[in-house]
Amino acid sequence: MNAPIPRTRRPHGLRHVVSVFAVAVASVVVMPLASPAASGDVSTFAGSGMAGSTNGTGTAASFNGVVGVAADAAGNVYVADELNHLIRKITPAGIVTTLAGSGNPGSTNATGTAASFNQPFGVATDASGNVYVADSVNNLIRKITPA
């Protein structure tokens, strides 16, 4: 048989909690931010917000099922565009191109758009510039070399 859980008493009640909170708030010092970049502003880096597979710059580009993102040392961002069956590359300037994949589901090892994936789900990069792809439906880990 389980022993009953002892109840704890709140010795000072809600008034004490409120007064402690008021003292804590009164002692907060508000400092201006050093720069706007430190403010945590959210903005769209790439993508129109509509499903598609358009290469372009910034919001002129479109994706369909972004599920994995990784960056390399040069600041390029690689995206697993799952429902387009593509691996996309975004430069630091926001230019979106297709790095690999034909756009049709498959499992072809080849160069660039001659290769095919079937719902790529995740991406990772290494120090040598290789991009690794979790090709989910094919149950494969694929490697894309910088060449």
Short mmCIF file of C-alpha atoms in Angstrom, two decimals:
data_model
loop_
_atom_site.label_atom_id
_atom_site.label_comp_id
_atom_site.label_asym_id
_atom_site.label_seq_id
_atom_site.Cartn_x
_atom_site.Cartn_y
_atom_site.Cartn_z
CA MET A 1 0.00 0.00 0.00
CA ASN A 2 1.31 3.43 -0.90
CA ALA A 3 1.85 5.95 1.87
CA PRO A 4 -0.08 9.20 1.48
CA ILE A 5 1.89 12.11 0.09
CA PRO A 6 2.34 14.74 2.82
CA ARG A 7 0.89 18.14 2.04
CA THR A 8 3.06 21.18 2.42
CA ARG A 9 1.72 24.40 3.83
CA ARG A 10 2.37 27.73 2.21
CA PRO A 11 3.35 29.68 5.31
CA HIS A 12 3.13 33.13 3.82
CA GLY A 13 0.33 32.75 1.30
CA LEU A 14 -0.20 34.54 -1.99
CA ARG A 15 0.37 38.04 -0.56
CA HIS A 16 3.98 37.14 0.24
CA VAL A 17 4.57 35.83 -3.30
CA VAL A 18 3.12 38.98 -4.86
CA SER A 19 5.22 41.26 -2.67
CA VAL A 20 8.41 39.31 -3.46
CA PHE A 21 7.56 39.55 -7.17
CA ALA A 22 6.99 43.30 -6.87
CA VAL A 23 10.38 43.74 -5.19
CA ALA A 24 12.09 41.64 -7.91
CA VAL A 25 10.42 43.61 -10.71
CA ALA A 26 11.30 46.91 -9.09
CA SER A 27 14.98 45.95 -9.09
CA VAL A 28 15.16 45.03 -12.80
CA VAL A 29 17.33 47.41 -14.82
CA VAL A 30 16.43 47.78 -18.49
CA MET A 31 19.48 48.15 -20.74
CA PRO A 32 19.28 49.19 -24.40
CA LEU A 33 20.37 46.56 -26.92
CA ALA A 34 23.87 46.92 -28.29
CA SER A 35 22.75 46.43 -31.90
CA PRO A 36 19.56 45.59 -33.83
CA ALA A 37 21.04 42.20 -34.77
CA ALA A 38 20.95 41.17 -31.12
CA SER A 39 17.21 41.83 -30.87
CA GLY A 40 16.11 38.41 -32.12
CA ASP A 41 14.27 39.73 -35.17
CA VAL A 42 12.84 36.96 -37.36
CA SER A 43 12.89 37.40 -41.12
CA THR A 44 12.49 35.20 -44.19
CA PHE A 45 15.87 34.21 -45.64
CA ALA A 46 14.54 32.15 -48.54
CA GLY A 47 11.22 30.83 -49.73
CA SER A 48 7.93 32.33 -50.86
CA GLY A 49 5.78 30.53 -48.31
CA MET A 50 3.98 28.71 -51.14
CA ALA A 51 4.76 25.12 -52.14
CA GLY A 52 6.91 24.90 -55.25
CA SER A 53 10.39 24.13 -56.52
CA THR A 54 11.53 27.43 -57.98
CA ASN A 55 15.19 28.44 -57.80
CA GLY A 56 15.68 32.14 -57.20
CA THR A 57 16.82 34.75 -54.71
CA GLY A 58 15.19 35.12 -51.30
CA THR A 59 11.41 35.05 -51.42
CA ALA A 60 11.42 34.43 -55.20
CA ALA A 61 12.44 30.80 -54.45
CA SER A 62 10.05 28.09 -53.29
CA PHE A 63 10.28 24.77 -51.46
CA ASN A 64 7.90 21.90 -50.76
CA GLY A 65 8.42 20.20 -47.42
CA VAL A 66 11.60 21.61 -45.91
CA VAL A 67 12.64 19.07 -43.26
CA GLY A 68 16.39 19.35 -42.85
CA VAL A 69 18.85 22.23 -42.83
CA ALA A 70 22.64 22.36 -42.39
CA ALA A 71 25.28 25.02 -43.00
CA ASP A 72 28.89 24.82 -44.11
CA ALA A 73 31.91 26.89 -43.05
CA ALA A 74 31.40 29.30 -45.97
CA GLY A 75 27.87 30.16 -44.81
CA ASN A 76 26.01 28.17 -47.46
CA VAL A 77 22.83 26.51 -46.22
CA TYR A 78 21.76 23.10 -47.51
CA VAL A 79 18.10 22.09 -47.41
CA ALA A 80 16.40 18.71 -47.72
CA ASP A 81 13.39 19.64 -49.86
CA GLU A 82 11.48 16.46 -49.09
CA LEU A 83 8.42 16.57 -51.33
CA ASN A 84 10.40 17.90 -54.31
CA HIS A 85 12.97 15.08 -53.83
CA LEU A 86 15.76 17.68 -54.03
CA ILE A 87 18.77 18.94 -52.10
CA ARG A 88 18.88 22.71 -52.37
CA LYS A 89 21.74 25.12 -51.68
CA ILE A 90 21.26 28.68 -50.43
CA THR A 91 24.24 31.04 -50.61
CA PRO A 92 24.83 33.69 -47.92
CA ALA A 93 23.26 36.16 -50.38
CA GLY A 94 20.03 34.10 -50.39
CA ILE A 95 20.42 32.60 -53.87
CA VAL A 96 18.64 29.22 -53.99
CA THR A 97 19.79 26.56 -56.49
CA THR A 98 19.30 22.83 -56.83
CA LEU A 99 22.46 21.07 -55.67
CA ALA A 100 21.31 17.53 -56.42
CA GLY A 101 18.22 15.63 -57.41
CA SER A 102 16.06 15.32 -60.49
CA GLY A 103 12.82 16.29 -58.78
CA ASN A 104 11.41 12.81 -59.31
CA PRO A 105 11.56 10.08 -56.66
CA GLY A 106 14.33 7.56 -57.24
CA SER A 107 17.65 6.23 -56.04
CA THR A 108 20.12 7.14 -58.77
CA ASN A 109 23.74 7.91 -57.88
CA ALA A 110 24.92 10.54 -60.35
CA THR A 111 26.07 14.16 -60.54
CA GLY A 112 23.79 17.11 -59.76
CA THR A 113 20.31 16.90 -61.22
CA ALA A 114 21.01 13.48 -62.77
CA ALA A 115 20.91 12.01 -59.24
CA SER A 116 17.62 11.17 -57.58
CA PHE A 117 16.31 10.94 -54.01
CA ASN A 118 13.08 9.72 -52.51
CA GLN A 119 11.92 12.13 -49.83
CA PRO A 120 15.27 13.28 -48.45
CA PHE A 121 14.72 14.13 -44.81
CA GLY A 122 17.92 15.45 -43.25
CA VAL A 123 21.24 16.96 -44.24
CA ALA A 124 24.62 17.42 -42.58
CA THR A 125 27.95 18.84 -43.71
CA ASP A 126 31.57 18.09 -42.84
CA ALA A 127 34.78 20.12 -42.83
CA SER A 128 35.72 18.84 -46.31
CA GLY A 129 32.59 20.33 -47.88
CA ASN A 130 30.70 17.07 -48.29
CA VAL A 131 26.94 17.08 -47.79
CA TYR A 132 25.32 13.97 -46.28
CA VAL A 133 21.66 13.24 -46.95
CA ALA A 134 19.24 10.97 -45.09
CA ASP A 135 17.33 9.59 -48.09
CA SER A 136 14.38 8.41 -46.01
CA VAL A 137 12.22 6.26 -48.30
CA ASN A 138 15.29 4.65 -49.90
CA ASN A 139 16.74 3.88 -46.43
CA LEU A 140 20.10 5.30 -47.51
CA ILE A 141 22.66 7.84 -46.33
CA ARG A 142 23.88 9.59 -49.44
CA LYS A 143 27.06 11.66 -49.87
CA ILE A 144 27.34 14.66 -52.17
CA THR A 145 30.93 15.74 -52.79
CA PRO A 146 31.90 19.37 -53.45
CA ALA A 147 32.81 18.52 -57.04
#
